[in-house]
Structure formats: C-alpha cells, structure tokens
C-alpha cells in the first residue's frame, strides 16, 4: 500500500509531467510558427481569437486598465491559463492516461481552429497547433508511463522475500530532463529563427532614407503651442503616441519584400506597388491628428504627429478609380493588413481632396514597427477603426452593401467620422491648486472641419471663452487656455468646443460604441491655501 507521502509525490510529479508536456507543445508550436508565420503560433492564434470574441465592454476595460500593454497582459494570461490546464492534465493522465492525452490533443484542436479561422489565414496556419497538440499528448504519455508502479522484490531483515510497488524515479528524472532540454532547444531555435526574420525586417527599416517631401509641412509656428505646464504638446512624440490594434504580436515586415495590391470593383488598372515605388512618388508631409473610436470623453487615445507619404487619392486615380460622385461603382475602400485585419473607409471621403495618405514616415523617421512599418493609412477626419490600417498590404474597392469590415461585423458604425471633442489637461483632478490665477488648458479637435471656439465654465456657471492657439491646419487639434481666478473650495470645471460648421458639443453623455463618445469633459479641482 502506498503511503500518503508517496501519493503526494506521485501527484506532484504527474502535475510536473503535465507542465513539461505543455511546455514541449508550446515550444514545438513556436518553432513551427517560425517556419510558417509568427501569427500562426498557438499562443498568438488563441490570443487573437480571444481579442476577436471578447465583448466590447471587456475590450474597453482592458484598454483602460492596461493601455498599450493590453496585448502583453493577454499573452501572459493565456500562458498562465495553459499552465494551470497542463497541471490538471498531468494529474488526470496519471490515473487515466488516454483522457489526459485527449486533453492535450484538445489544446491542439483549439489552437488549430483559432489559427485557421482568423482573417487572412491559410491551411498552413494549422500546422503549428497540430504539431503542438501531438507533441504535448506524446510527451504526457511518455512521462506518466514512468510513474506506473512496478513490483520490486527484496529480503527483509529476517530473510523473507517482500514485494514493493514503486515507480522508477531515475527513469522519470531522465525522461523529464530530456523533455525539458529538448523543449528548451526547440524554443531557442524557434526564437532564433524569428530573431533572424526580425533582424532582416529591422535592417530593411534601418536602410530607409525618406526623401525630402515635395510638399513639406514647414516648421510649427510658435503660436501653435502654449507654454503651460501639464498641457499636451502640439506634436505627440512617437514614444507617447497611442497604439490600439488587435495584433497580439507586432508584425515585422521586410520593406524590400513588401507589396501593395490594389484591385476590386471599378479598378480599371489593377496595381502592385513596392515600397521603393512609394518613396519615388510625390511625397507630402502633413501634421494630422488621429483618434481612436474607443477614446472616452477626456481620454488619451488621440495624438498629433507629422506624417509623410503619398496621397492615397493619387494612387487610386492611377488605378482608374472614380469616387461615387464621379460615377464610380465602389463606395468603400477596404484596407487589409498583413495580419488579416480589415478596415473600411468611405471612398468619397478619401478622394475628396483631403490629405489622406499612405504614410511611410512619422515625426521625421520611418514608421516604427508598432505604428505600421513599412506603410500605413492616415485619413484626417475619420476614426482609426475605419481608416488607420497599419502594416498595409492590400486595398480592395467594393461597396458597403457587399462587405462589412472587421469592426463593423462587431457592431461598430460603418463610416466613422470623428466627432468634435475637447479635453482639460490641466489642472488635474488629483493635484490641488492655490488660490489666484490658475491656467486651465487642454486640447480640442474637429479634424478636417476645424475648431472655431472653446469655452470653459466653473460650477455650472456662465461659459467663458478660452484663448485658442494658432491653427496650422484644420486636420490637427488646437491647444486652448483660460485664466481662472480660483477661490478656495471644491470646484467643477467643464469644457466644450464649437467647430467651424457651427456645431457645439452636446452635453449628452454617450459611450464609445458604436460611433464615438459624446459629452463635456469635466474635472473636479480642489483649491486651498498652502
């Protein structure tokens, strides 16, 4: 009969067997994904599926909680859950070997389904998860087989022959060590292959020299920015620019191999464009503010940068595309990313004369990988979910009646024009101020329409007009400031903006879904002596 300590030891080793089997499966899956494509790895595939299936409320919570680290948090969570699942499978397999193996195979099935059903996937995307599942099942059976007790005869002190049931610890340790070493080797090899691809992509970016723009933006005039502590700068640094997308792992695209395909309804001359073709075209440089539709009232999912690229309308006209106003049959431009993401833009909007770009540069350097290198779309006046496609590799002309892009399928509005908004940057809710003159400052935006007026009020009193910074273009946000004669006590500041069409922000609050938030941003401020 086994002792309690023996039972606990066997269970612990069974749990370890499950963890080692899971690690071996993941290592083989990652190695296979390095040969197929990084998005096909089991963790990436399951993570992307989780992002796609997550309700909007959970997605918004993740963005609010983790910000730009939401993808890393998800990946860590997936690996942690797989570890717990593997622990349980190990204990199960020690008693029911086939049931444990079936659970390991289920891990592969889930990854396979997630991989082949994601946008842009091919049959080869299933290979990493299939191999991962088979490896995990095989290793689990191998290890738990070493935990099966066998009979050992021995003589006691009186010379009697006794029989003891025990598993061969040395055999288990040897097998476990072999599995661990092989898993580590596969993991290192897979990482090495990915690193080689990443290095090639990084080298292609490092080799890029963006020519001087044929139509430069010019220096930012001094009057476009106020010198107020706590106020967002006119140009958002690349490091601080918000990043919201569904890519669990940032695509690393080699610019020398990059191609853009232009095709679809009403395309008289289908095109295939290289990165060098774009660099050799007419480049324009513009300051443009981008905003995410998930930006809540007073939120920070917005930024202003200096972009350089070619006019999207020029490329489309080169392909023989006509907007609906000129009799063209298509009314939607679907942009596809290398990771399968699809965004649909109103064709009339991108061809109405605004500076809609295929951007290759951001703030004086080639696009960072996180922001879409080698090429992304930038369309002033549209939320990013219908226009700002990163890692772009395909443009298809179609109609809104015939095709729903990624976010539209998830309940968001199809066309996504940006709403006029304003925000208080300073003073902040958590920082008390002293009585006297206090600069209340922030930013307001109404891309491609322009901000006409910003007003501030205290404790629901009379609206006071703020001073606006100089406007460089209607496609960027504008800073504003109002000097408040603050008196001791608790106060509530509110702001609203009016755009050049005459529209004034509504007080009515609404969330971000399905087409952007509305409402006045307000901040509670404590004014006290000392």
Short mmCIF file of C-alpha atoms in Angstrom, two decimals, residues 83-259:
data_model
loop_
_atom_site.label_atom_id
_atom_site.label_comp_id
_atom_site.label_asym_id
_atom_site.label_seq_id
_atom_site.Cartn_x
_atom_site.Cartn_y
_atom_site.Cartn_z
CA UNK A 83 -0.01 26.20 -17.32
CA UNK A 84 -2.92 25.55 -14.96
CA UNK A 85 -4.63 23.43 -17.61
CA UNK A 86 -1.43 21.43 -18.06
CA UNK A 87 -1.14 20.84 -14.30
CA UNK A 88 -4.62 19.37 -14.26
CA UNK A 89 -3.98 17.21 -17.32
CA UNK A 90 -0.87 15.76 -15.70
CA UNK A 91 -2.80 14.69 -12.59
CA UNK A 92 -5.61 13.30 -14.76
CA UNK A 93 -3.21 11.38 -17.01
CA UNK A 94 -1.62 9.65 -14.02
CA UNK A 95 -4.98 7.94 -13.41
CA UNK A 96 -6.47 7.93 -16.90
CA UNK A 97 -3.71 8.15 -19.42
CA UNK A 98 -5.86 8.34 -22.54
CA UNK A 99 -8.10 11.01 -21.02
CA UNK A 100 -5.04 13.14 -20.26
CA UNK A 101 -3.70 12.67 -23.78
CA UNK A 102 -7.10 13.61 -25.20
CA UNK A 103 -6.98 16.83 -23.19
CA UNK A 104 -3.55 17.61 -24.64
CA UNK A 105 -4.89 16.98 -28.14
CA UNK A 106 -7.80 19.30 -27.33
CA UNK A 107 -5.23 22.02 -26.70
CA UNK A 108 -4.02 21.48 -30.26
CA UNK A 109 -7.55 21.47 -31.65
CA UNK A 110 -8.39 24.80 -30.02
CA UNK A 111 -5.22 26.34 -31.42
CA UNK A 112 -5.89 24.91 -34.87
CA UNK A 113 -9.44 26.25 -35.02
CA UNK A 114 -8.27 29.64 -33.81
CA UNK A 115 -5.45 29.71 -36.37
CA UNK A 116 -7.42 28.73 -39.47
CA UNK A 117 -10.49 30.85 -38.75
CA UNK A 118 -8.65 34.16 -38.28
CA UNK A 119 -8.73 36.67 -41.11
CA UNK A 120 -6.13 36.08 -43.80
CA UNK A 121 -5.28 32.56 -42.57
CA UNK A 122 -4.28 29.67 -44.83
CA UNK A 123 -4.23 25.90 -44.35
CA UNK A 124 -0.57 26.06 -43.32
CA UNK A 125 -1.56 28.13 -40.29
CA UNK A 126 -2.92 24.93 -38.73
CA UNK A 127 0.47 23.18 -38.73
CA UNK A 128 1.96 24.76 -35.56
CA UNK A 129 -1.07 23.98 -33.39
CA UNK A 130 -1.43 20.45 -34.78
CA UNK A 131 2.20 19.69 -34.01
CA UNK A 132 1.87 21.34 -30.60
CA UNK A 133 -1.11 19.16 -29.67
CA UNK A 134 0.52 15.94 -30.88
CA UNK A 135 3.77 16.77 -29.07
CA UNK A 136 2.01 17.60 -25.81
CA UNK A 137 -0.02 14.37 -25.93
CA UNK A 138 3.00 12.23 -26.78
CA UNK A 139 5.22 13.74 -24.08
CA UNK A 140 2.47 13.44 -21.48
CA UNK A 141 2.04 9.72 -22.20
CA UNK A 142 5.80 9.22 -22.16
CA UNK A 143 6.24 10.85 -18.76
CA UNK A 144 3.25 9.44 -16.90
CA UNK A 145 4.23 5.97 -18.11
CA UNK A 146 7.35 6.40 -15.97
CA UNK A 147 5.11 6.89 -12.94
CA UNK A 148 3.42 3.49 -13.18
CA UNK A 149 4.46 1.41 -10.11
CA UNK A 150 6.27 -1.86 -10.80
CA UNK A 151 6.91 -4.75 -8.42
CA UNK A 152 10.30 -4.95 -6.76
CA UNK A 153 11.34 -7.99 -4.63
CA UNK A 154 13.60 -7.59 -1.64
CA UNK A 155 14.52 -9.51 1.51
CA UNK A 156 13.65 -8.16 4.89
CA UNK A 157 15.86 -8.46 7.97
CA UNK A 158 14.58 -11.94 8.66
CA UNK A 159 15.29 -13.17 5.13
CA UNK A 160 11.70 -13.12 3.96
CA UNK A 161 11.04 -12.07 0.36
CA UNK A 162 8.84 -8.98 0.20
CA UNK A 163 7.27 -7.27 -2.82
CA UNK A 164 7.11 -3.43 -3.06
CA UNK A 165 5.27 -1.39 -5.67
CA UNK A 166 7.15 1.74 -6.73
CA UNK A 167 7.91 3.68 -9.88
CA UNK A 168 11.42 4.09 -11.23
CA UNK A 169 12.41 7.61 -10.14
CA UNK A 170 15.63 7.54 -12.11
CA UNK A 171 13.81 6.69 -15.31
CA UNK A 172 11.32 9.51 -14.71
CA UNK A 173 14.00 12.06 -13.94
CA UNK A 174 15.94 11.07 -17.05
CA UNK A 175 12.86 11.35 -19.25
CA UNK A 176 11.79 14.65 -17.69
CA UNK A 177 15.27 16.11 -18.11
CA UNK A 178 15.36 15.01 -21.74
CA UNK A 179 11.98 16.61 -22.41
CA UNK A 180 13.00 19.84 -20.69
CA UNK A 181 16.25 20.03 -22.64
CA UNK A 182 14.54 19.28 -25.96
CA UNK A 183 11.83 21.86 -25.26
CA UNK A 184 14.40 24.47 -24.40
CA UNK A 185 16.30 23.65 -27.58
CA UNK A 186 13.17 23.94 -29.72
CA UNK A 187 12.28 27.19 -28.02
CA UNK A 188 15.74 28.64 -28.57
CA UNK A 189 15.75 27.52 -32.21
CA UNK A 190 12.28 29.00 -32.81
CA UNK A 191 13.29 32.25 -31.17
CA UNK A 192 16.45 32.28 -33.27
CA UNK A 193 14.52 31.86 -36.50
CA UNK A 194 12.11 34.64 -35.50
CA UNK A 195 15.02 36.80 -34.49
CA UNK A 196 16.62 36.30 -37.89
CA UNK A 197 13.42 37.39 -39.62
CA UNK A 198 13.06 40.30 -37.22
CA UNK A 199 16.66 41.31 -37.85
CA UNK A 200 16.07 41.30 -41.60
CA UNK A 201 12.98 43.46 -41.17
CA UNK A 202 14.85 45.79 -38.82
CA UNK A 203 17.72 46.04 -41.31
CA UNK A 204 15.28 46.97 -44.06
CA UNK A 205 13.88 49.76 -41.87
CA UNK A 206 17.35 50.97 -40.87
CA UNK A 207 18.26 51.22 -44.56
CA UNK A 208 15.32 53.51 -45.34
CA UNK A 209 16.07 57.13 -46.08
CA UNK A 210 12.86 59.04 -46.66
CA UNK A 211 13.42 61.65 -49.37
CA UNK A 212 12.61 65.27 -48.71
CA UNK A 213 8.90 65.85 -49.19
CA UNK A 214 7.82 67.52 -52.42
CA UNK A 215 5.22 69.35 -50.33
CA UNK A 216 6.72 69.88 -46.84
CA UNK A 217 4.67 70.82 -43.79
CA UNK A 218 7.02 73.59 -42.70
CA UNK A 219 8.02 74.41 -39.12
CA UNK A 220 5.36 74.54 -36.42
CA UNK A 221 4.73 78.26 -35.75
CA UNK A 222 5.38 79.44 -32.18
CA UNK A 223 1.76 80.49 -31.81
CA UNK A 224 0.54 76.91 -32.28
CA UNK A 225 1.70 75.90 -28.81
CA UNK A 226 1.14 77.48 -25.38
CA UNK A 227 3.79 77.20 -22.68
CA UNK A 228 1.58 75.77 -19.94
CA UNK A 229 2.77 73.05 -17.57
CA UNK A 230 0.71 69.88 -17.95
CA UNK A 231 -0.64 70.79 -21.40
CA UNK A 232 -0.25 68.15 -24.11
CA UNK A 233 2.42 69.20 -26.63
CA UNK A 234 1.28 70.19 -30.11
CA UNK A 235 3.22 67.28 -31.63
CA UNK A 236 2.92 63.98 -29.78
CA UNK A 237 6.22 62.15 -29.55
CA UNK A 238 6.34 58.79 -31.28
CA UNK A 239 7.03 57.11 -27.93
CA UNK A 240 3.89 58.63 -26.40
CA UNK A 241 1.61 58.17 -29.40
CA UNK A 242 -1.25 55.85 -28.56
CA UNK A 243 -1.37 52.35 -30.03
CA UNK A 244 -4.61 50.43 -30.31
CA UNK A 245 -4.90 47.38 -32.57
CA UNK A 246 -5.69 43.68 -32.40
CA UNK A 247 -2.17 42.41 -33.18
CA UNK A 248 -1.07 40.24 -30.25
CA UNK A 249 2.42 40.31 -31.72
CA UNK A 250 3.55 43.29 -33.76
CA UNK A 251 4.17 42.25 -37.38
CA UNK A 252 7.76 42.74 -38.53
CA UNK A 253 7.60 43.33 -42.27
CA UNK A 254 10.65 43.41 -44.52
CA UNK A 255 10.27 46.54 -46.66
CA UNK A 256 12.29 45.00 -49.50
CA UNK A 257 9.68 42.24 -49.85
CA UNK A 258 6.62 44.39 -49.19
CA UNK A 259 4.00 44.69 -51.91
#
